[in-house]
Coordinates of C-alpha atoms in Angstrom, one line a residue:
Chain A
I25 CA -25.4 2.2 -3.2
K26 CA -22.1 0.6 -4.0
L27 CA -21.0 0.2 -0.5
R28 CA -24.4 -1.2 0.5
R29 CA -24.3 -3.6 -2.4
F30 CA -20.8 -4.6 -1.7
L31 CA -21.6 -5.3 1.9
A32 CA -24.8 -7.0 0.9
E33 CA -22.8 -9.3 -1.4
R34 CA -20.5 -10.1 1.5
G35 CA -23.5 -11.0 3.5
A36 CA -22.6 -8.3 6.0
L37 CA -25.4 -6.0 5.4
V38 CA -29.2 -6.5 5.3
L39 CA -30.9 -3.8 3.3
L40 CA -34.3 -2.6 4.4
D41 CA -36.5 -0.5 2.3
D42 CA -39.0 2.2 3.3
K43 CA -41.4 -0.3 4.5
D44 CA -38.8 -2.1 6.6
E45 CA -38.9 -5.1 4.4
T46 CA -35.7 -6.8 3.4
V47 CA -34.4 -5.8 0.0
G48 CA -33.1 -8.9 -1.8
M49 CA -30.0 -9.2 -4.0
E50 CA -32.2 -9.5 -7.1
E51 CA -33.7 -6.1 -6.5
I52 CA -30.4 -4.6 -5.7
Y53 CA -28.9 -6.0 -8.9
G54 CA -31.9 -4.7 -10.7
K55 CA -31.3 -1.2 -9.4
I56 CA -27.7 -1.3 -10.5
A57 CA -28.6 -2.6 -14.0
R58 CA -31.0 0.3 -14.4
G59 CA -28.3 2.7 -13.6
S60 CA -30.3 4.0 -10.7
Y61 CA -28.7 6.5 -8.4
G62 CA -25.9 7.0 -11.0
C63 CA -24.5 3.6 -10.3
S64 CA -23.5 1.2 -13.0
W65 CA -22.2 -2.3 -13.3
D66 CA -18.8 -1.1 -14.4
A67 CA -18.6 1.5 -11.7
F68 CA -19.5 -1.2 -9.1
Q69 CA -16.9 -3.6 -10.4
A70 CA -14.2 -1.0 -10.2
Y71 CA -15.4 -0.1 -6.7
R72 CA -15.4 -3.7 -5.6
H73 CA -12.0 -4.4 -7.0
L74 CA -10.4 -1.6 -5.0
K75 CA -12.4 -2.2 -1.9
L76 CA -11.3 -5.8 -1.8
L77 CA -7.7 -4.7 -1.9
G78 CA -8.2 -2.4 1.0
Y79 CA -8.3 1.0 -0.7
I80 CA -10.6 3.7 0.7
V81 CA -13.0 4.5 -2.1
G82 CA -15.7 7.2 -2.2
R83 CA -17.9 8.7 -4.9
Y84 CA -16.2 11.8 -6.2
D85 CA -19.0 14.3 -5.5
V86 CA -20.3 12.7 -2.4
P87 CA -18.8 13.9 0.8
W88 CA -17.4 11.3 3.2
T89 CA -19.7 12.4 6.0
M90 CA -23.3 13.4 5.8
K91 CA -24.4 16.4 7.8
Q92 CA -27.3 14.6 9.3
I93 CA -26.3 11.3 10.8
R94 CA -29.2 10.1 12.9
S95 CA -28.2 8.8 16.2
G96 CA -28.9 5.1 16.7
D97 CA -27.6 4.3 13.3
V98 CA -24.6 2.2 13.2
T99 CA -22.4 4.1 10.8
N100 CA -23.8 3.6 7.3
S101 CA -20.4 3.5 5.6
P102 CA -17.9 1.7 7.6
D103 CA -14.8 2.3 5.6
S104 CA -12.7 -0.2 7.5
T105 CA -9.5 -0.9 5.7
D106 CA -9.9 -4.7 5.6
G107 CA -13.5 -4.4 4.2
S108 CA -14.7 -7.0 6.6
S109 CA -17.1 -5.0 8.6
Q110 CA -19.9 -7.0 10.0
S111 CA -22.1 -4.1 11.0
F112 CA -25.8 -3.9 10.0
G113 CA -27.1 -0.6 8.6
K114 CA -30.6 0.6 8.0
A115 CA -31.8 2.2 4.8
N116 CA -33.5 5.2 6.3
G117 CA -32.9 8.9 6.7
A118 CA -29.2 9.1 6.1
C119 CA -29.4 6.9 3.0
N120 CA -32.1 9.1 1.6
D121 CA -29.8 12.0 1.7
I122 CA -27.2 10.0 -0.2
T123 CA -29.6 8.9 -2.8
K124 CA -30.7 12.5 -3.4
L125 CA -27.1 13.5 -4.1
L126 CA -26.5 10.5 -6.3
K127 CA -29.6 11.1 -8.4
G128 CA -28.3 14.6 -9.0
M129 CA -24.9 13.4 -10.2
R130 CA -24.1 13.1 -13.9
I131 CA -22.0 10.3 -15.1
D132 CA -20.2 11.3 -18.2
G133 CA -17.4 9.4 -19.7
M134 CA -14.7 11.8 -18.6
Y135 CA -15.7 12.9 -15.1
P136 CA -14.2 11.2 -12.1
T137 CA -16.4 8.6 -10.6
F138 CA -14.4 7.9 -7.5
K139 CA -11.8 9.4 -5.2
V140 CA -9.4 6.9 -3.7
H141 CA -7.1 6.9 -0.7
L142 CA -4.4 4.3 -0.1
P143 CA -5.2 1.8 2.7
N144 CA -4.8 3.7 5.9
S145 CA -6.0 2.6 9.3
K146 CA -5.9 6.2 10.5
F147 CA -8.2 7.5 7.8
K148 CA -10.8 9.9 9.2
K149 CA -13.9 10.8 7.2
S150 CA -14.0 14.1 9.0
S151 CA -10.7 15.1 7.5
P152 CA -9.9 12.8 4.7
G153 CA -7.1 14.9 3.1
V154 CA -6.3 14.9 -0.6
P155 CA -7.2 11.7 -2.5
S156 CA -4.2 9.7 -3.7
F157 CA -5.9 9.5 -7.1
L158 CA -9.2 9.9 -8.9
V159 CA -10.8 7.2 -11.0
C160 CA -12.5 7.9 -14.3
L161 CA -14.6 5.2 -15.9
L162 CA -14.0 4.7 -19.6
R163 CA -16.7 3.8 -22.1
D164 CA -16.7 1.8 -25.2
K165 CA -13.7 3.6 -26.9
P166 CA -10.4 4.8 -25.6
P167 CA -10.5 8.5 -24.6
P168 CA -9.3 11.0 -27.3
R169 CA -6.5 13.3 -26.5
D170 CA -8.5 16.4 -26.2
E171 CA -10.9 14.9 -23.6
L172 CA -7.9 13.7 -21.6
E173 CA -6.5 17.2 -21.6
M174 CA -9.8 18.7 -20.6
V175 CA -10.3 16.4 -17.6
E176 CA -6.7 16.8 -16.5
N177 CA -7.0 20.5 -16.5
K178 CA -10.2 20.4 -14.5
F179 CA -8.8 18.3 -11.8
G180 CA -5.2 19.4 -12.0
G181 CA -2.9 18.2 -9.3
I182 CA -4.5 14.9 -8.4
P183 CA -3.3 11.9 -10.4
L184 CA -6.0 10.4 -12.6
K185 CA -6.4 6.7 -13.2
F186 CA -8.7 5.5 -16.0
C187 CA -10.7 2.3 -15.5
Q188 CA -11.8 0.0 -18.2
V189 CA -14.0 -2.9 -17.3
D190 CA -14.4 -5.9 -19.6
N191 CA -16.5 -8.8 -18.5
G192 CA -15.6 -8.4 -14.9
R193 CA -12.0 -7.8 -15.7
V194 CA -11.0 -4.5 -14.2
S195 CA -8.0 -2.7 -15.7
F196 CA -6.6 0.6 -14.6
L197 CA -4.6 2.7 -17.0
S198 CA -2.7 5.9 -16.7
F199 CA -2.5 8.2 -19.7
D200 CA 0.3 10.4 -18.5
K201 CA 1.3 13.5 -20.4
V202 CA 5.1 13.4 -20.6
T203 CA 7.9 15.3 -22.1
L204 CA 10.8 13.2 -23.4
P205 CA 14.0 14.8 -22.3
S206 CA 16.4 16.1 -24.9
L207 CA 19.4 13.9 -24.6
P208 CA 23.0 15.0 -24.7
Chain B
M14 CA 9.9 11.3 -16.5
D15 CA 11.9 8.0 -16.2
K16 CA 9.5 5.4 -15.2
A17 CA 11.9 2.5 -14.7
G18 CA 15.0 4.2 -16.0
P19 CA 17.1 3.1 -19.0
R20 CA 18.2 -0.5 -19.2
W21 CA 21.8 -0.4 -20.2
K22 CA 23.2 -3.6 -21.6
K23 CA 26.2 -5.3 -20.0
G24 CA 29.5 -5.1 -21.6
K25 CA 32.3 -7.7 -21.6
D26 CA 34.5 -7.5 -18.4
G27 CA 31.8 -5.4 -16.8
K28 CA 32.2 -2.5 -19.2
D29 CA 30.0 0.4 -18.1
F30 CA 27.9 1.2 -21.2
A31 CA 26.1 4.0 -19.5
A32 CA 29.5 5.8 -18.9
L33 CA 30.5 5.0 -22.5
A34 CA 27.3 6.6 -23.8
A35 CA 27.8 9.6 -21.6
A36 CA 31.4 10.0 -22.9
H37 CA 30.1 9.9 -26.5
P38 CA 26.8 11.8 -26.6
M39 CA 24.7 11.0 -29.6
S40 CA 24.5 14.7 -30.6
S41 CA 28.2 14.8 -31.3
I42 CA 28.2 11.6 -33.2
V43 CA 25.4 12.9 -35.4
A44 CA 27.1 16.3 -35.8
E45 CA 30.3 14.5 -36.9
L46 CA 28.3 12.4 -39.4
Q47 CA 26.5 15.4 -40.7
S48 CA 29.8 17.3 -41.5
S49 CA 31.4 14.2 -43.0
L50 CA 28.6 13.5 -45.4
K51 CA 28.1 17.1 -46.3
G52 CA 31.7 17.5 -47.3
S53 CA 31.4 14.5 -49.7
K54 CA 28.3 15.7 -51.4
L55 CA 26.8 12.3 -51.5
V56 CA 23.7 11.2 -53.4
A57 CA 21.3 8.6 -52.2
T58 CA 19.5 6.6 -54.8
L59 CA 15.8 6.3 -54.1
S60 CA 14.0 3.2 -55.3
N61 CA 11.3 3.8 -57.9
Q62 CA 8.3 2.1 -56.3
G63 CA 9.4 1.9 -52.7
R64 CA 10.4 4.1 -49.9
D65 CA 14.0 2.9 -49.4
A66 CA 17.2 4.4 -50.7
T67 CA 20.8 3.2 -51.0
L68 CA 23.8 5.3 -50.1
G69 CA 27.4 4.5 -50.8
V70 CA 29.9 5.9 -48.3
N71 CA 33.5 5.6 -47.4
L72 CA 34.6 3.5 -44.4
Q73 CA 34.9 6.3 -42.0
Q74 CA 31.4 7.5 -42.9
A75 CA 30.2 4.0 -42.6
T76 CA 31.4 3.9 -39.0
L77 CA 29.6 7.1 -38.3
L78 CA 26.4 5.9 -39.8
N79 CA 26.6 2.8 -37.7
R80 CA 27.4 4.7 -34.5
A81 CA 24.5 7.1 -35.1
A82 CA 22.3 4.1 -35.9
F83 CA 21.1 5.2 -39.3
G84 CA 20.3 2.6 -42.0
R85 CA 21.5 -0.9 -42.4
A86 CA 24.9 -1.9 -43.8
L87 CA 24.6 -4.0 -46.9
D88 CA 27.0 -6.9 -47.6
N89 CA 29.2 -6.3 -50.6
A90 CA 32.7 -7.0 -51.7
E91 CA 33.5 -3.5 -53.0
A92 CA 36.8 -2.3 -51.4
G93 CA 36.9 1.0 -49.7
K94 CA 33.2 1.6 -50.0
Q95 CA 30.2 0.5 -47.9
W96 CA 26.6 0.5 -49.1
F97 CA 23.8 1.3 -46.7
Q98 CA 20.0 0.9 -47.1
L99 CA 18.1 3.8 -45.6
G100 CA 14.4 3.8 -44.7
A101 CA 12.1 6.6 -45.8
E102 CA 12.2 8.6 -42.6
E103 CA 16.0 8.2 -42.5
V104 CA 16.5 9.4 -46.0
F105 CA 14.3 12.5 -45.5
Y106 CA 16.0 13.2 -42.2
L107 CA 19.5 13.2 -43.7
Y108 CA 18.2 15.3 -46.6
H109 CA 15.8 17.7 -44.9
G110 CA 16.8 17.6 -41.3
L111 CA 20.5 17.4 -41.4
K112 CA 20.9 18.7 -44.9
C113 CA 23.9 16.5 -45.6
I114 CA 22.9 14.4 -48.7
S115 CA 21.1 14.8 -52.0
V116 CA 18.7 12.2 -53.3
S117 CA 18.2 11.0 -56.9
E118 CA 15.7 8.8 -58.6
S119 CA 16.3 7.3 -62.0
K120 CA 19.6 9.2 -62.2
K121 CA 17.8 12.6 -61.7
L122 CA 18.3 14.7 -58.7
L123 CA 15.1 15.4 -56.8
S124 CA 14.0 18.7 -55.3
E125 CA 12.7 18.8 -51.8
G126 CA 9.1 18.9 -53.0
E127 CA 9.6 16.0 -55.4
L128 CA 11.2 13.9 -52.8
W129 CA 8.3 14.7 -50.4
D130 CA 5.8 13.8 -53.0
H131 CA 7.5 10.6 -53.8
L132 CA 7.7 9.5 -50.2
C133 CA 4.1 10.5 -49.5
S134 CA 2.7 8.6 -52.4
A135 CA 4.7 5.5 -51.4
S136 CA 3.2 5.7 -47.9
E137 CA 0.0 7.6 -47.0
S138 CA 1.1 8.1 -43.4
F139 CA 4.6 9.4 -44.2
P140 CA 3.9 13.0 -43.0
E141 CA 3.0 12.0 -39.4
M142 CA 5.6 9.2 -39.3
Y143 CA 8.3 11.6 -40.4
K144 CA 7.2 14.3 -38.0
A145 CA 7.4 11.8 -35.1
Y146 CA 10.7 10.5 -36.3
S147 CA 12.3 13.9 -36.6
H148 CA 10.8 15.0 -33.3
L149 CA 12.6 12.2 -31.5
R150 CA 15.8 12.4 -33.5
S151 CA 16.0 16.1 -32.8
K152 CA 16.0 15.3 -29.1
N153 CA 18.9 12.9 -29.8
W154 CA 17.0 9.7 -29.3
V155 CA 17.8 6.9 -31.6
V156 CA 14.8 5.8 -33.6
R157 CA 14.4 2.5 -35.4
S158 CA 11.5 0.6 -36.9
G159 CA 9.2 -0.9 -34.3
L160 CA 7.2 -3.1 -36.5
Q161 CA 8.4 -6.3 -35.0
Y162 CA 6.9 -5.1 -31.7
G163 CA 3.6 -4.0 -33.2
A164 CA 4.6 -0.4 -32.9
D165 CA 5.7 2.2 -35.5
F166 CA 9.1 3.0 -33.9
V167 CA 11.2 2.0 -31.0
A168 CA 13.2 4.7 -29.2
Y169 CA 16.6 4.2 -27.7
R170 CA 18.5 6.5 -25.3
H171 CA 21.7 5.8 -27.2
H172 CA 23.0 3.2 -29.6
P173 CA 21.0 -0.1 -29.6
A174 CA 24.2 -2.0 -28.8
L175 CA 24.6 -0.2 -25.5
V176 CA 21.0 0.1 -24.2
H177 CA 17.6 -1.6 -24.6
S178 CA 14.9 0.6 -26.1
E179 CA 12.7 2.2 -23.5
F180 CA 9.7 3.1 -25.6
A181 CA 7.5 1.4 -28.2
V182 CA 6.2 4.4 -30.2
V183 CA 2.8 4.5 -31.8
V184 CA 2.0 7.5 -34.0
V185 CA -1.5 8.8 -34.1
P186 CA -2.5 11.5 -36.6
E187 CA -5.1 14.0 -35.4
G188 CA -6.9 16.4 -37.6
V189 CA -9.0 16.8 -40.6
E190 CA -6.0 17.2 -42.8
F191 CA -5.0 13.6 -42.3
G192 CA -8.1 12.5 -44.1
G193 CA -9.9 9.2 -43.4
R194 CA -6.8 7.4 -42.2
C195 CA -7.3 4.4 -40.0
G196 CA -5.5 5.8 -37.0
R197 CA -4.3 3.5 -34.3
L198 CA -5.6 3.0 -30.8
K199 CA -9.2 4.0 -31.6
V200 CA -10.7 0.8 -30.1
W201 CA -9.9 -1.0 -26.9
S202 CA -8.7 -4.2 -28.5
D203 CA -6.0 -2.2 -30.4
L204 CA -4.9 -0.1 -27.4
L205 CA -4.7 -3.0 -25.0
C206 CA -2.9 -5.1 -27.7
A207 CA -0.3 -2.4 -28.1
L208 CA 0.0 -2.1 -24.4
R209 CA 0.5 -5.8 -23.9
A210 CA 2.9 -6.1 -26.8
S211 CA 5.1 -3.3 -25.5
G212 CA 4.9 -4.6 -21.9
S213 CA 6.0 -8.1 -22.9
V214 CA 9.2 -6.6 -24.3
A215 CA 9.7 -4.4 -21.3
K216 CA 9.0 -1.1 -23.1
T217 CA 6.7 1.7 -22.2
L218 CA 4.0 2.5 -24.7
L219 CA 4.6 6.1 -26.0
V220 CA 1.9 7.6 -28.0
L221 CA 2.9 10.5 -30.2
T222 CA -0.2 12.4 -31.4
V223 CA 0.6 14.5 -34.4
S224 CA -1.9 17.2 -34.8
S225 CA -2.2 19.9 -37.4
S226 CA -4.0 23.2 -37.4
I227 CA -5.0 24.3 -40.8
C228 CA -2.1 23.0 -42.9
E229 CA -1.8 21.2 -46.1
L230 CA 0.3 18.1 -46.1
S231 CA 1.3 18.5 -49.7
S232 CA 4.6 20.1 -49.0
P233 CA 7.3 19.7 -46.3
D234 CA 6.6 23.2 -45.1
C235 CA 3.7 21.8 -43.2
L236 CA 6.2 20.0 -40.9
E237 CA 6.7 23.2 -39.0
Q238 CA 2.9 23.5 -38.4
L239 CA 2.5 20.0 -37.1
V240 CA 2.5 19.6 -33.3
V241 CA 3.6 16.5 -31.5
H242 CA 1.9 15.6 -28.2
E243 CA 3.6 13.0 -26.0
R244 CA 1.7 10.6 -23.8
T245 CA 2.5 7.3 -22.2
I246 CA 0.0 4.6 -21.6
T247 CA 0.8 2.4 -18.6
R248 CA -1.1 -0.2 -16.7
W249 CA -1.6 0.4 -13.0
I250 CA -1.7 -2.7 -10.8
A251 CA -3.8 -2.0 -7.7
Q252 CA -2.3 -4.9 -5.8
Q253 CA 1.2 -3.6 -6.0
C254 CA 0.6 0.0 -4.9
R255 CA -1.1 -0.3 -1.6
E256 CA 1.8 0.7 0.5
Q257 CA 3.0 3.8 -1.3
R258 CA 2.9 5.6 -4.5
C259 CA 4.7 3.2 -6.8
E260 CA 5.7 3.1 -10.4
P261 CA 3.3 1.6 -12.9
S262 CA 4.3 -2.0 -13.8
R263 CA 5.4 -2.9 -17.3
E264 CA 4.8 -6.6 -16.9
E265 CA 1.1 -7.1 -16.6
P266 CA 0.0 -10.5 -17.9
N267 CA 0.6 -12.5 -14.8
N268 CA -1.0 -10.0 -12.5
E269 CA -4.4 -10.2 -14.2
E270 CA -4.6 -13.9 -13.5
Q271 CA -3.4 -13.3 -10.0
D272 CA -6.3 -10.9 -9.6
H273 CA -8.9 -13.6 -10.3
T274 CA -7.1 -16.1 -8.1
R275 CA -7.0 -13.6 -5.3
E276 CA -10.8 -13.0 -5.5
T277 CA -11.4 -16.7 -5.3
V278 CA -9.2 -16.9 -2.3
V279 CA -11.1 -14.2 -0.6
F280 CA -14.4 -15.9 -1.1
N281 CA -12.9 -19.2 0.1
Y282 CA -11.6 -17.4 3.1
W283 CA -15.0 -16.3 4.1
G284 CA -16.3 -19.8 3.6
V285 CA -13.6 -21.1 6.0
I286 CA -14.4 -18.5 8.6
L287 CA -18.1 -19.2 8.4
G288 CA -17.6 -22.9 8.6
F289 CA -15.3 -22.5 11.5
T290 CA -17.8 -20.3 13.4
V291 CA -20.6 -22.8 12.8
L292 CA -18.5 -25.7 13.9
S293 CA -17.2 -24.0 17.0
S294 CA -20.7 -22.9 18.1
L295 CA -21.9 -26.5 17.6
L296 CA -19.0 -27.7 19.7
V297 CA -19.8 -25.3 22.5
Y298 CA -23.5 -26.3 22.3
K299 CA -22.6 -30.0 22.6
L300 CA -20.2 -29.4 25.5
R301 CA -22.8 -27.5 27.4
F302 CA -25.5 -30.0 27.1

């Protein structure tokens, strides 16, 4: 959803619904506002911020490639590094698989929303490698220490960035556990 | 663990303060101070209402107190003696941590429990503040008040004359035993304010969460049960880290404005491209016909 909306905003994508009628921006914005498919305004703004800067961003639980990619579709998620893809996609079979997955996802405050790779022209969806970092979206209050520890333990190894969105202003914070050295 | 490394100050004639600090480690300065004060059996005088105490020392001890960055020297004309004002955490650290002074109030020597009670009643948050202070001091960091920076403490790698402080320290109590205290950093405005304030003075925001398992704060024995968790909060600037893994930036205010400008530029860029495409197709059309 986010990529489609992102591309739709850019005027690069025309979204067609089941009946092959064009889905307008109003309807897309409405779907986002309702939190359909596990997508929220905050999540979208974080996604958009990173995509505009050339990062490779994917939903954490959604694989980069779908098992069934119907032939004839121009690739549904052109993750080109400059984000300026002009390809047109159709909202049909492949998208339905994605929406099924997204509906099943839960969006809690302390669960990674995105996996992010640094801009890389050689990025391959078939073998993406380990993400550079994961992004967790934060809610109305800063995360308490025990929740931070819990999420760090679950996704150990990969750095976590925490995203706070305020009126379109996207901030990324790191809450790193440290051990101050004992000095001589 | 060093994010940007310590910022050593510059000495006259290019003196290397880092080397000077390495040659005189804080642990040995503090040890020397401890033995000197212990030998003199000094008594600090606690103020009745407040949290501060005064301590009279000889000149050699005054030098050591200054070198170890404890207290503040008071101006006076008394020959051969120097008076210092000590903060609550400093008094208790010299008394309980280093065990090198006694403390009196209204000319009566205080026991450990009495001193603890006095300091806790003067300041509700004394237990966690002292725990954080002693935690850092025991690792030989120099700890001073951080109120002017909107933090509880600032932590220096050595003497403040030699190095800028690296951390603005905010202490957050955690646990039922701390009662209904208004802890810091519970809302975004407070956290981002602390982050901005520390960033504007080139310090990393260090959050020390002091948690207690079942432990009563009514006696200093609880100090052993308190646990200190260390965490830094840093801002990550997406624009700066596209090439490689980079260190989080301390200075963030300008970058946020750049962010908005950048997005406007991107939109304008598309406008230009579109306009150019339209114009060139019109031109082609005209030339053909």
